[in-house]
PDB file of C-alpha atoms in Angstrom:
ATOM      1  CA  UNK T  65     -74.501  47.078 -35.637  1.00  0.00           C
ATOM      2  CA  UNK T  66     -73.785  44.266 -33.642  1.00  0.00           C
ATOM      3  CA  UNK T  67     -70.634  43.326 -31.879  1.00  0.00           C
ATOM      4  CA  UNK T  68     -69.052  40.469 -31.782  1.00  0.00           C
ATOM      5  CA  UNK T  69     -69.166  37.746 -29.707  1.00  0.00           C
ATOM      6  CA  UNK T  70     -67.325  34.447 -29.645  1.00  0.00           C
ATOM      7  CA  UNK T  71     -70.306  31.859 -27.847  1.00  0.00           C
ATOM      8  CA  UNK T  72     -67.761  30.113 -26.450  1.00  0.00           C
ATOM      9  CA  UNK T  73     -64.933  32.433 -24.770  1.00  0.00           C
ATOM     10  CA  UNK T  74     -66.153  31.037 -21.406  1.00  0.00           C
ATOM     11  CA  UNK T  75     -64.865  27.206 -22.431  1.00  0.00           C
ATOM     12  CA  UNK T  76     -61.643  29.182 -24.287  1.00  0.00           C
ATOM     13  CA  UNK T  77     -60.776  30.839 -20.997  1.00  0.00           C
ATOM     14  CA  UNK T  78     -61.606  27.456 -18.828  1.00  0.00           C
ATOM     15  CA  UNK T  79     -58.692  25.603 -21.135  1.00  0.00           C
ATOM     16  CA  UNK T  80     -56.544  28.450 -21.458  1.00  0.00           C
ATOM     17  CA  UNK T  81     -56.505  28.293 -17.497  1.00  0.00           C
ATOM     18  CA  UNK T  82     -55.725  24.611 -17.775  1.00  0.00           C
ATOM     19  CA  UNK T  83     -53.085  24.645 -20.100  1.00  0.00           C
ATOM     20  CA  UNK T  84     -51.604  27.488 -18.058  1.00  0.00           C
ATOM     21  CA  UNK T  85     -51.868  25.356 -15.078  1.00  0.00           C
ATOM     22  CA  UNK T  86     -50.466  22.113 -17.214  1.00  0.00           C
ATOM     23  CA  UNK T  87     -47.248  24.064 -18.099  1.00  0.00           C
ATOM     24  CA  UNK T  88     -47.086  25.479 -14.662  1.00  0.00           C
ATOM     25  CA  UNK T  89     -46.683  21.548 -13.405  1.00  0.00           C
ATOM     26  CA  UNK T  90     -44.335  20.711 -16.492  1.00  0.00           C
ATOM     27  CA  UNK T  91     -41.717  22.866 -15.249  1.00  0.00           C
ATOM     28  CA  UNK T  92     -42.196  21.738 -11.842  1.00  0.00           C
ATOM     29  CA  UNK T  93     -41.429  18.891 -12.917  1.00  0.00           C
ATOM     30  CA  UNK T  94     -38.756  19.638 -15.184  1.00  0.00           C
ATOM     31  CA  UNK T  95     -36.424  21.852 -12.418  1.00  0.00           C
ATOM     32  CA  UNK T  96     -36.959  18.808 -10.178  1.00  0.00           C
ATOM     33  CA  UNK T  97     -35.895  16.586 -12.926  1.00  0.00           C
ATOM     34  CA  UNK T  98     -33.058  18.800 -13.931  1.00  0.00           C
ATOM     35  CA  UNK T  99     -31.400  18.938 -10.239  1.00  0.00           C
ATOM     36  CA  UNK T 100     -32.077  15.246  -9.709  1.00  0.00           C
ATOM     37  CA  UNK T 101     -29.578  14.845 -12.756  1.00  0.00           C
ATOM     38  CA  UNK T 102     -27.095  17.603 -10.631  1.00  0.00           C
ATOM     39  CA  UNK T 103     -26.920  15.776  -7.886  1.00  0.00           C
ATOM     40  CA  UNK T 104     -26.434  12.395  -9.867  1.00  0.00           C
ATOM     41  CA  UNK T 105     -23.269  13.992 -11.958  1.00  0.00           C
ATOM     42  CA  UNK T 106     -22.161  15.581  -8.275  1.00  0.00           C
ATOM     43  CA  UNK T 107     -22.334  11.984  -7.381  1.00  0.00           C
ATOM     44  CA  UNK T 108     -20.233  10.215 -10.347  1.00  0.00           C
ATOM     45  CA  UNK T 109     -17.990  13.381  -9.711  1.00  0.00           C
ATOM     46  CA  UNK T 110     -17.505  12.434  -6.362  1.00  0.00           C
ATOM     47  CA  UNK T 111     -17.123   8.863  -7.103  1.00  0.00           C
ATOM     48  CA  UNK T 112     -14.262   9.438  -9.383  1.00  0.00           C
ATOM     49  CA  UNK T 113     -12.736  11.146  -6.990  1.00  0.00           C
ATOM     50  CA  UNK T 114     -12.910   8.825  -4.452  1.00  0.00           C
ATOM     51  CA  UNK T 115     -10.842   6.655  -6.992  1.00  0.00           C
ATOM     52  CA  UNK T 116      -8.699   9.202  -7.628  1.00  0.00           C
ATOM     53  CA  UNK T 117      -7.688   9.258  -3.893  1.00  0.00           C
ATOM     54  CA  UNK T 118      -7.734   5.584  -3.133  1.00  0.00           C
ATOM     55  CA  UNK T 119      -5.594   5.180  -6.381  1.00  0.00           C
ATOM     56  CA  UNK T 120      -2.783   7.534  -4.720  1.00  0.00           C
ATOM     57  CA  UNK T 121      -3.120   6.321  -1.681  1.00  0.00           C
ATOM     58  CA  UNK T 122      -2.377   2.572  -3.002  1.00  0.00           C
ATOM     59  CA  UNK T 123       0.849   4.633  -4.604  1.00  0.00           C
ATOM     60  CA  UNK T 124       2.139   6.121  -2.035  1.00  0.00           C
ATOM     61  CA  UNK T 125       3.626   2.643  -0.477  1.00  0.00           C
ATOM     62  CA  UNK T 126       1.761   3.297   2.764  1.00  0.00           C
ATOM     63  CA  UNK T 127      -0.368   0.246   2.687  1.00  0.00           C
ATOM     64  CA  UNK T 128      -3.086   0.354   5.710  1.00  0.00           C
ATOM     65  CA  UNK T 129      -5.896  -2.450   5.160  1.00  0.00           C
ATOM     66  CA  UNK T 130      -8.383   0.179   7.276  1.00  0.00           C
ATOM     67  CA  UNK T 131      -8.506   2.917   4.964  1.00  0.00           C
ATOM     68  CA  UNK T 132      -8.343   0.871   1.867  1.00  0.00           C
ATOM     69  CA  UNK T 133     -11.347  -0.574   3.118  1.00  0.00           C
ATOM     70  CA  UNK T 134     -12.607   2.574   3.933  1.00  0.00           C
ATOM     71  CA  UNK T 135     -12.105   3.918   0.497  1.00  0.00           C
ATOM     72  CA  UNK T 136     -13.714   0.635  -0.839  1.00  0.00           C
ATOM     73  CA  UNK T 137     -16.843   1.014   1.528  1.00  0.00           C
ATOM     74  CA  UNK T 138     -17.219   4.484   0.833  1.00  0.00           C
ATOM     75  CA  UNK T 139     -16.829   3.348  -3.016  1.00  0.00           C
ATOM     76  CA  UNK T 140     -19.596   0.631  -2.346  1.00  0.00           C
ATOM     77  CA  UNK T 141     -21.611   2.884  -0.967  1.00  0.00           C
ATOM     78  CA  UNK T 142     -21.922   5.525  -3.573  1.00  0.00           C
ATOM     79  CA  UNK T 143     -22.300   3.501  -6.543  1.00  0.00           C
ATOM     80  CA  UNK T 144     -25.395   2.029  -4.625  1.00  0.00           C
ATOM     81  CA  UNK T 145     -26.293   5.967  -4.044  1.00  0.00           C
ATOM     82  CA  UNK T 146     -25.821   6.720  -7.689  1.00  0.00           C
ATOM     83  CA  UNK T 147     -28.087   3.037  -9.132  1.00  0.00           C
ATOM     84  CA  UNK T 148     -30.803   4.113  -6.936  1.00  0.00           C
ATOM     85  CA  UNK T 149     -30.567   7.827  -8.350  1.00  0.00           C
ATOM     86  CA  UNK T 150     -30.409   6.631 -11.706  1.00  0.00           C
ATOM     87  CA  UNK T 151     -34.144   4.841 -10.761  1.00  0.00           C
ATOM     88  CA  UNK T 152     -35.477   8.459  -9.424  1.00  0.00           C
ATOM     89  CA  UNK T 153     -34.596   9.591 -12.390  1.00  0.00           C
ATOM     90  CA  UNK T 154     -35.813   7.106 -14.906  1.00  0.00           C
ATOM     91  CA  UNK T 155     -39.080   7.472 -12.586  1.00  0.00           C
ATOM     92  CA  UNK T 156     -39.197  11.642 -12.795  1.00  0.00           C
ATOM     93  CA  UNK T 157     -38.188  10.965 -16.680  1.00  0.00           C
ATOM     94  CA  UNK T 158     -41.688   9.505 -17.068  1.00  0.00           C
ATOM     95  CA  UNK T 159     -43.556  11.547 -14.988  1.00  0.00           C
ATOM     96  CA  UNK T 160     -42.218  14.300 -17.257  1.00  0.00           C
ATOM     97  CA  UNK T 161     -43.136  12.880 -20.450  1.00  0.00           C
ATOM     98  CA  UNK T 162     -46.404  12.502 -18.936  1.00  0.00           C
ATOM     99  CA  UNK T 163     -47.199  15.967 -18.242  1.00  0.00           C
ATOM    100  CA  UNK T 164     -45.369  17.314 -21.254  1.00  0.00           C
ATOM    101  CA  UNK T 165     -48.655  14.889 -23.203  1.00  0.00           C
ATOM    102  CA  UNK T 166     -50.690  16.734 -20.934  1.00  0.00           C
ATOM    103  CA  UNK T 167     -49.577  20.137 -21.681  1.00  0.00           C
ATOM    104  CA  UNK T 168     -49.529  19.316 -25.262  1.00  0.00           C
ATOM    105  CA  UNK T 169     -53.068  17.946 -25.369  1.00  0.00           C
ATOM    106  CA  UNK T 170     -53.987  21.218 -23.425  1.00  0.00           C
ATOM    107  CA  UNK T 171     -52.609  22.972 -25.996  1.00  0.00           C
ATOM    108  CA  UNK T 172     -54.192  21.123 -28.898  1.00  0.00           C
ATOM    109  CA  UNK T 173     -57.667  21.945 -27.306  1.00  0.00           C
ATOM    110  CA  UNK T 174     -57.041  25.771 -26.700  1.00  0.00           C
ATOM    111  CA  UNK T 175     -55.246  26.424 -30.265  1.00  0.00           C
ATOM    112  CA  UNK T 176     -58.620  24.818 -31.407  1.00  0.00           C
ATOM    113  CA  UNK T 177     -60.629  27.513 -29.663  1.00  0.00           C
ATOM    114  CA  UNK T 178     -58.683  30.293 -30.644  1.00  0.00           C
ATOM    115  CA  UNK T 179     -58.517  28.894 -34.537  1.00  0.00           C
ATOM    116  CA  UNK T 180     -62.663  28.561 -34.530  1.00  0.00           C
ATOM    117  CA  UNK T 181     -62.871  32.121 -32.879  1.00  0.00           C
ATOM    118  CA  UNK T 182     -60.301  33.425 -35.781  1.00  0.00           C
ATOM    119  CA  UNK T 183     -62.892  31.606 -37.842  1.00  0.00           C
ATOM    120  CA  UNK T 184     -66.406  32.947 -36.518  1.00  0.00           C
ATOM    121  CA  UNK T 185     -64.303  36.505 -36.307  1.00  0.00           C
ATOM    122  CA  UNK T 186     -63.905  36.816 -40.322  1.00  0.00           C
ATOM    123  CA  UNK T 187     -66.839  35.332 -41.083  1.00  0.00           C
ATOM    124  CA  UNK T 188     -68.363  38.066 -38.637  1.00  0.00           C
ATOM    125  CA  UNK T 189     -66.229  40.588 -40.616  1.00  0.00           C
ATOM    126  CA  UNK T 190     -67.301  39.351 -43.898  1.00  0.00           C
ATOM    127  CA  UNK T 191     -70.992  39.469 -42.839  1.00  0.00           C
ATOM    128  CA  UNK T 192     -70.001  43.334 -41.642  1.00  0.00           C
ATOM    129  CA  UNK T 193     -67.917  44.355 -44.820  1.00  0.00           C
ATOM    130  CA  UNK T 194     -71.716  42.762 -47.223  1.00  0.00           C
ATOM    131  CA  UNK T 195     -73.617  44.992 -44.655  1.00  0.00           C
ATOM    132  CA  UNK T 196     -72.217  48.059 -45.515  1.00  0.00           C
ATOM    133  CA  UNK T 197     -71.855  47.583 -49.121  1.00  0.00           C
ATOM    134  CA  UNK T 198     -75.414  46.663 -48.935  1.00  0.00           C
ATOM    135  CA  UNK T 199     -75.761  50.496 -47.154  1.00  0.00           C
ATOM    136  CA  UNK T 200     -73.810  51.913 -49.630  1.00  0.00           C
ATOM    137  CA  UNK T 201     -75.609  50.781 -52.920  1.00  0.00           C
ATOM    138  CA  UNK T 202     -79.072  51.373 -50.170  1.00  0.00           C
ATOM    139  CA  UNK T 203     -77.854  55.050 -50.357  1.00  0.00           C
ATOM    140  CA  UNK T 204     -76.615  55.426 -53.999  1.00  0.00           C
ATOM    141  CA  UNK T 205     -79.758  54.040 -55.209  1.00  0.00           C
ATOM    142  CA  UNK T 206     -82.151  56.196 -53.432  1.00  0.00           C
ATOM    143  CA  UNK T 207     -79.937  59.186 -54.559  1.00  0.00           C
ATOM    144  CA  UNK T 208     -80.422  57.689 -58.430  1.00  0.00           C
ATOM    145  CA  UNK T 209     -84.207  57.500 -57.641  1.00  0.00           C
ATOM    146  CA  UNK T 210     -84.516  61.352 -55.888  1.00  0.00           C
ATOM    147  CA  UNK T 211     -82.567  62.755 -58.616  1.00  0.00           C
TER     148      UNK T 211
END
């Protein structure tokens, strides 16, 4: 009997390798996107903070226009920080939906493979199981006719 053989494993293995490869460059992109949004709550962290500090300062009754200013700079200075974060981000947050279509489309074409290969495979059964049936009543018969 014949063996099976799916005609078009080589293609199956060619987009399993890509959508291995897509995923591979999803979370690449995902851990950078995840510790972009670290270092952006490490920023509004810091930021409040900062407030926190010029806030008792201003409390204390010690009034010194330099490090108010300071504080304020400093202040200036990180919100700036954290808008132009917030635009990394919003960038990264589309090159991740962009490889997550990828990856899905990858998907979509392998799970096709593998669902026409589950396909050819039971018809291949089928076509096995008729076979020997077919033996079977071959054998019974010519029994019938020797006896």
């Amino acid at each position: 009997m014949r063996r099976f053989k799916f005609n078009l494993e080589s293609v199956l293995t060619v987009r399993e390798k890509a959508l291995k490869d897509a995923r591979v460059q999803l979370a690449s992109v995902m851990n950078i996107y995840n510790r972009q949004k670290d270092v952006l709550e490490e920023m509004n962290l810091e930021l409040a903070r900062i407030e926190y500090e010029s806030e008792q300062y201003l409390n204390q009754g010690n009034f010194d226009s330099q490090v108010v200013a300071n504080y304020n700079a400093f202040a200036y200075r990180l919100i700036q920080d954290i808008k132009t974060q917030e635009k990394i981000i919003q960038e990264t947050r589309k090159d991740l939906e962009n490889f997550q279509e990828i990856a899905r489309l990858a998907y979509i074409k392998v799970k096709s493979l593998e669902n026409l290969k589950q396909k050819q495979k039971e018809e291949y059964n089928r076509e096995i199981l008729q076979e020997e049936f077919k033996q079977i009543d071959d054998i019974v018969n010519s029994k019938r006719k020797a006896v």
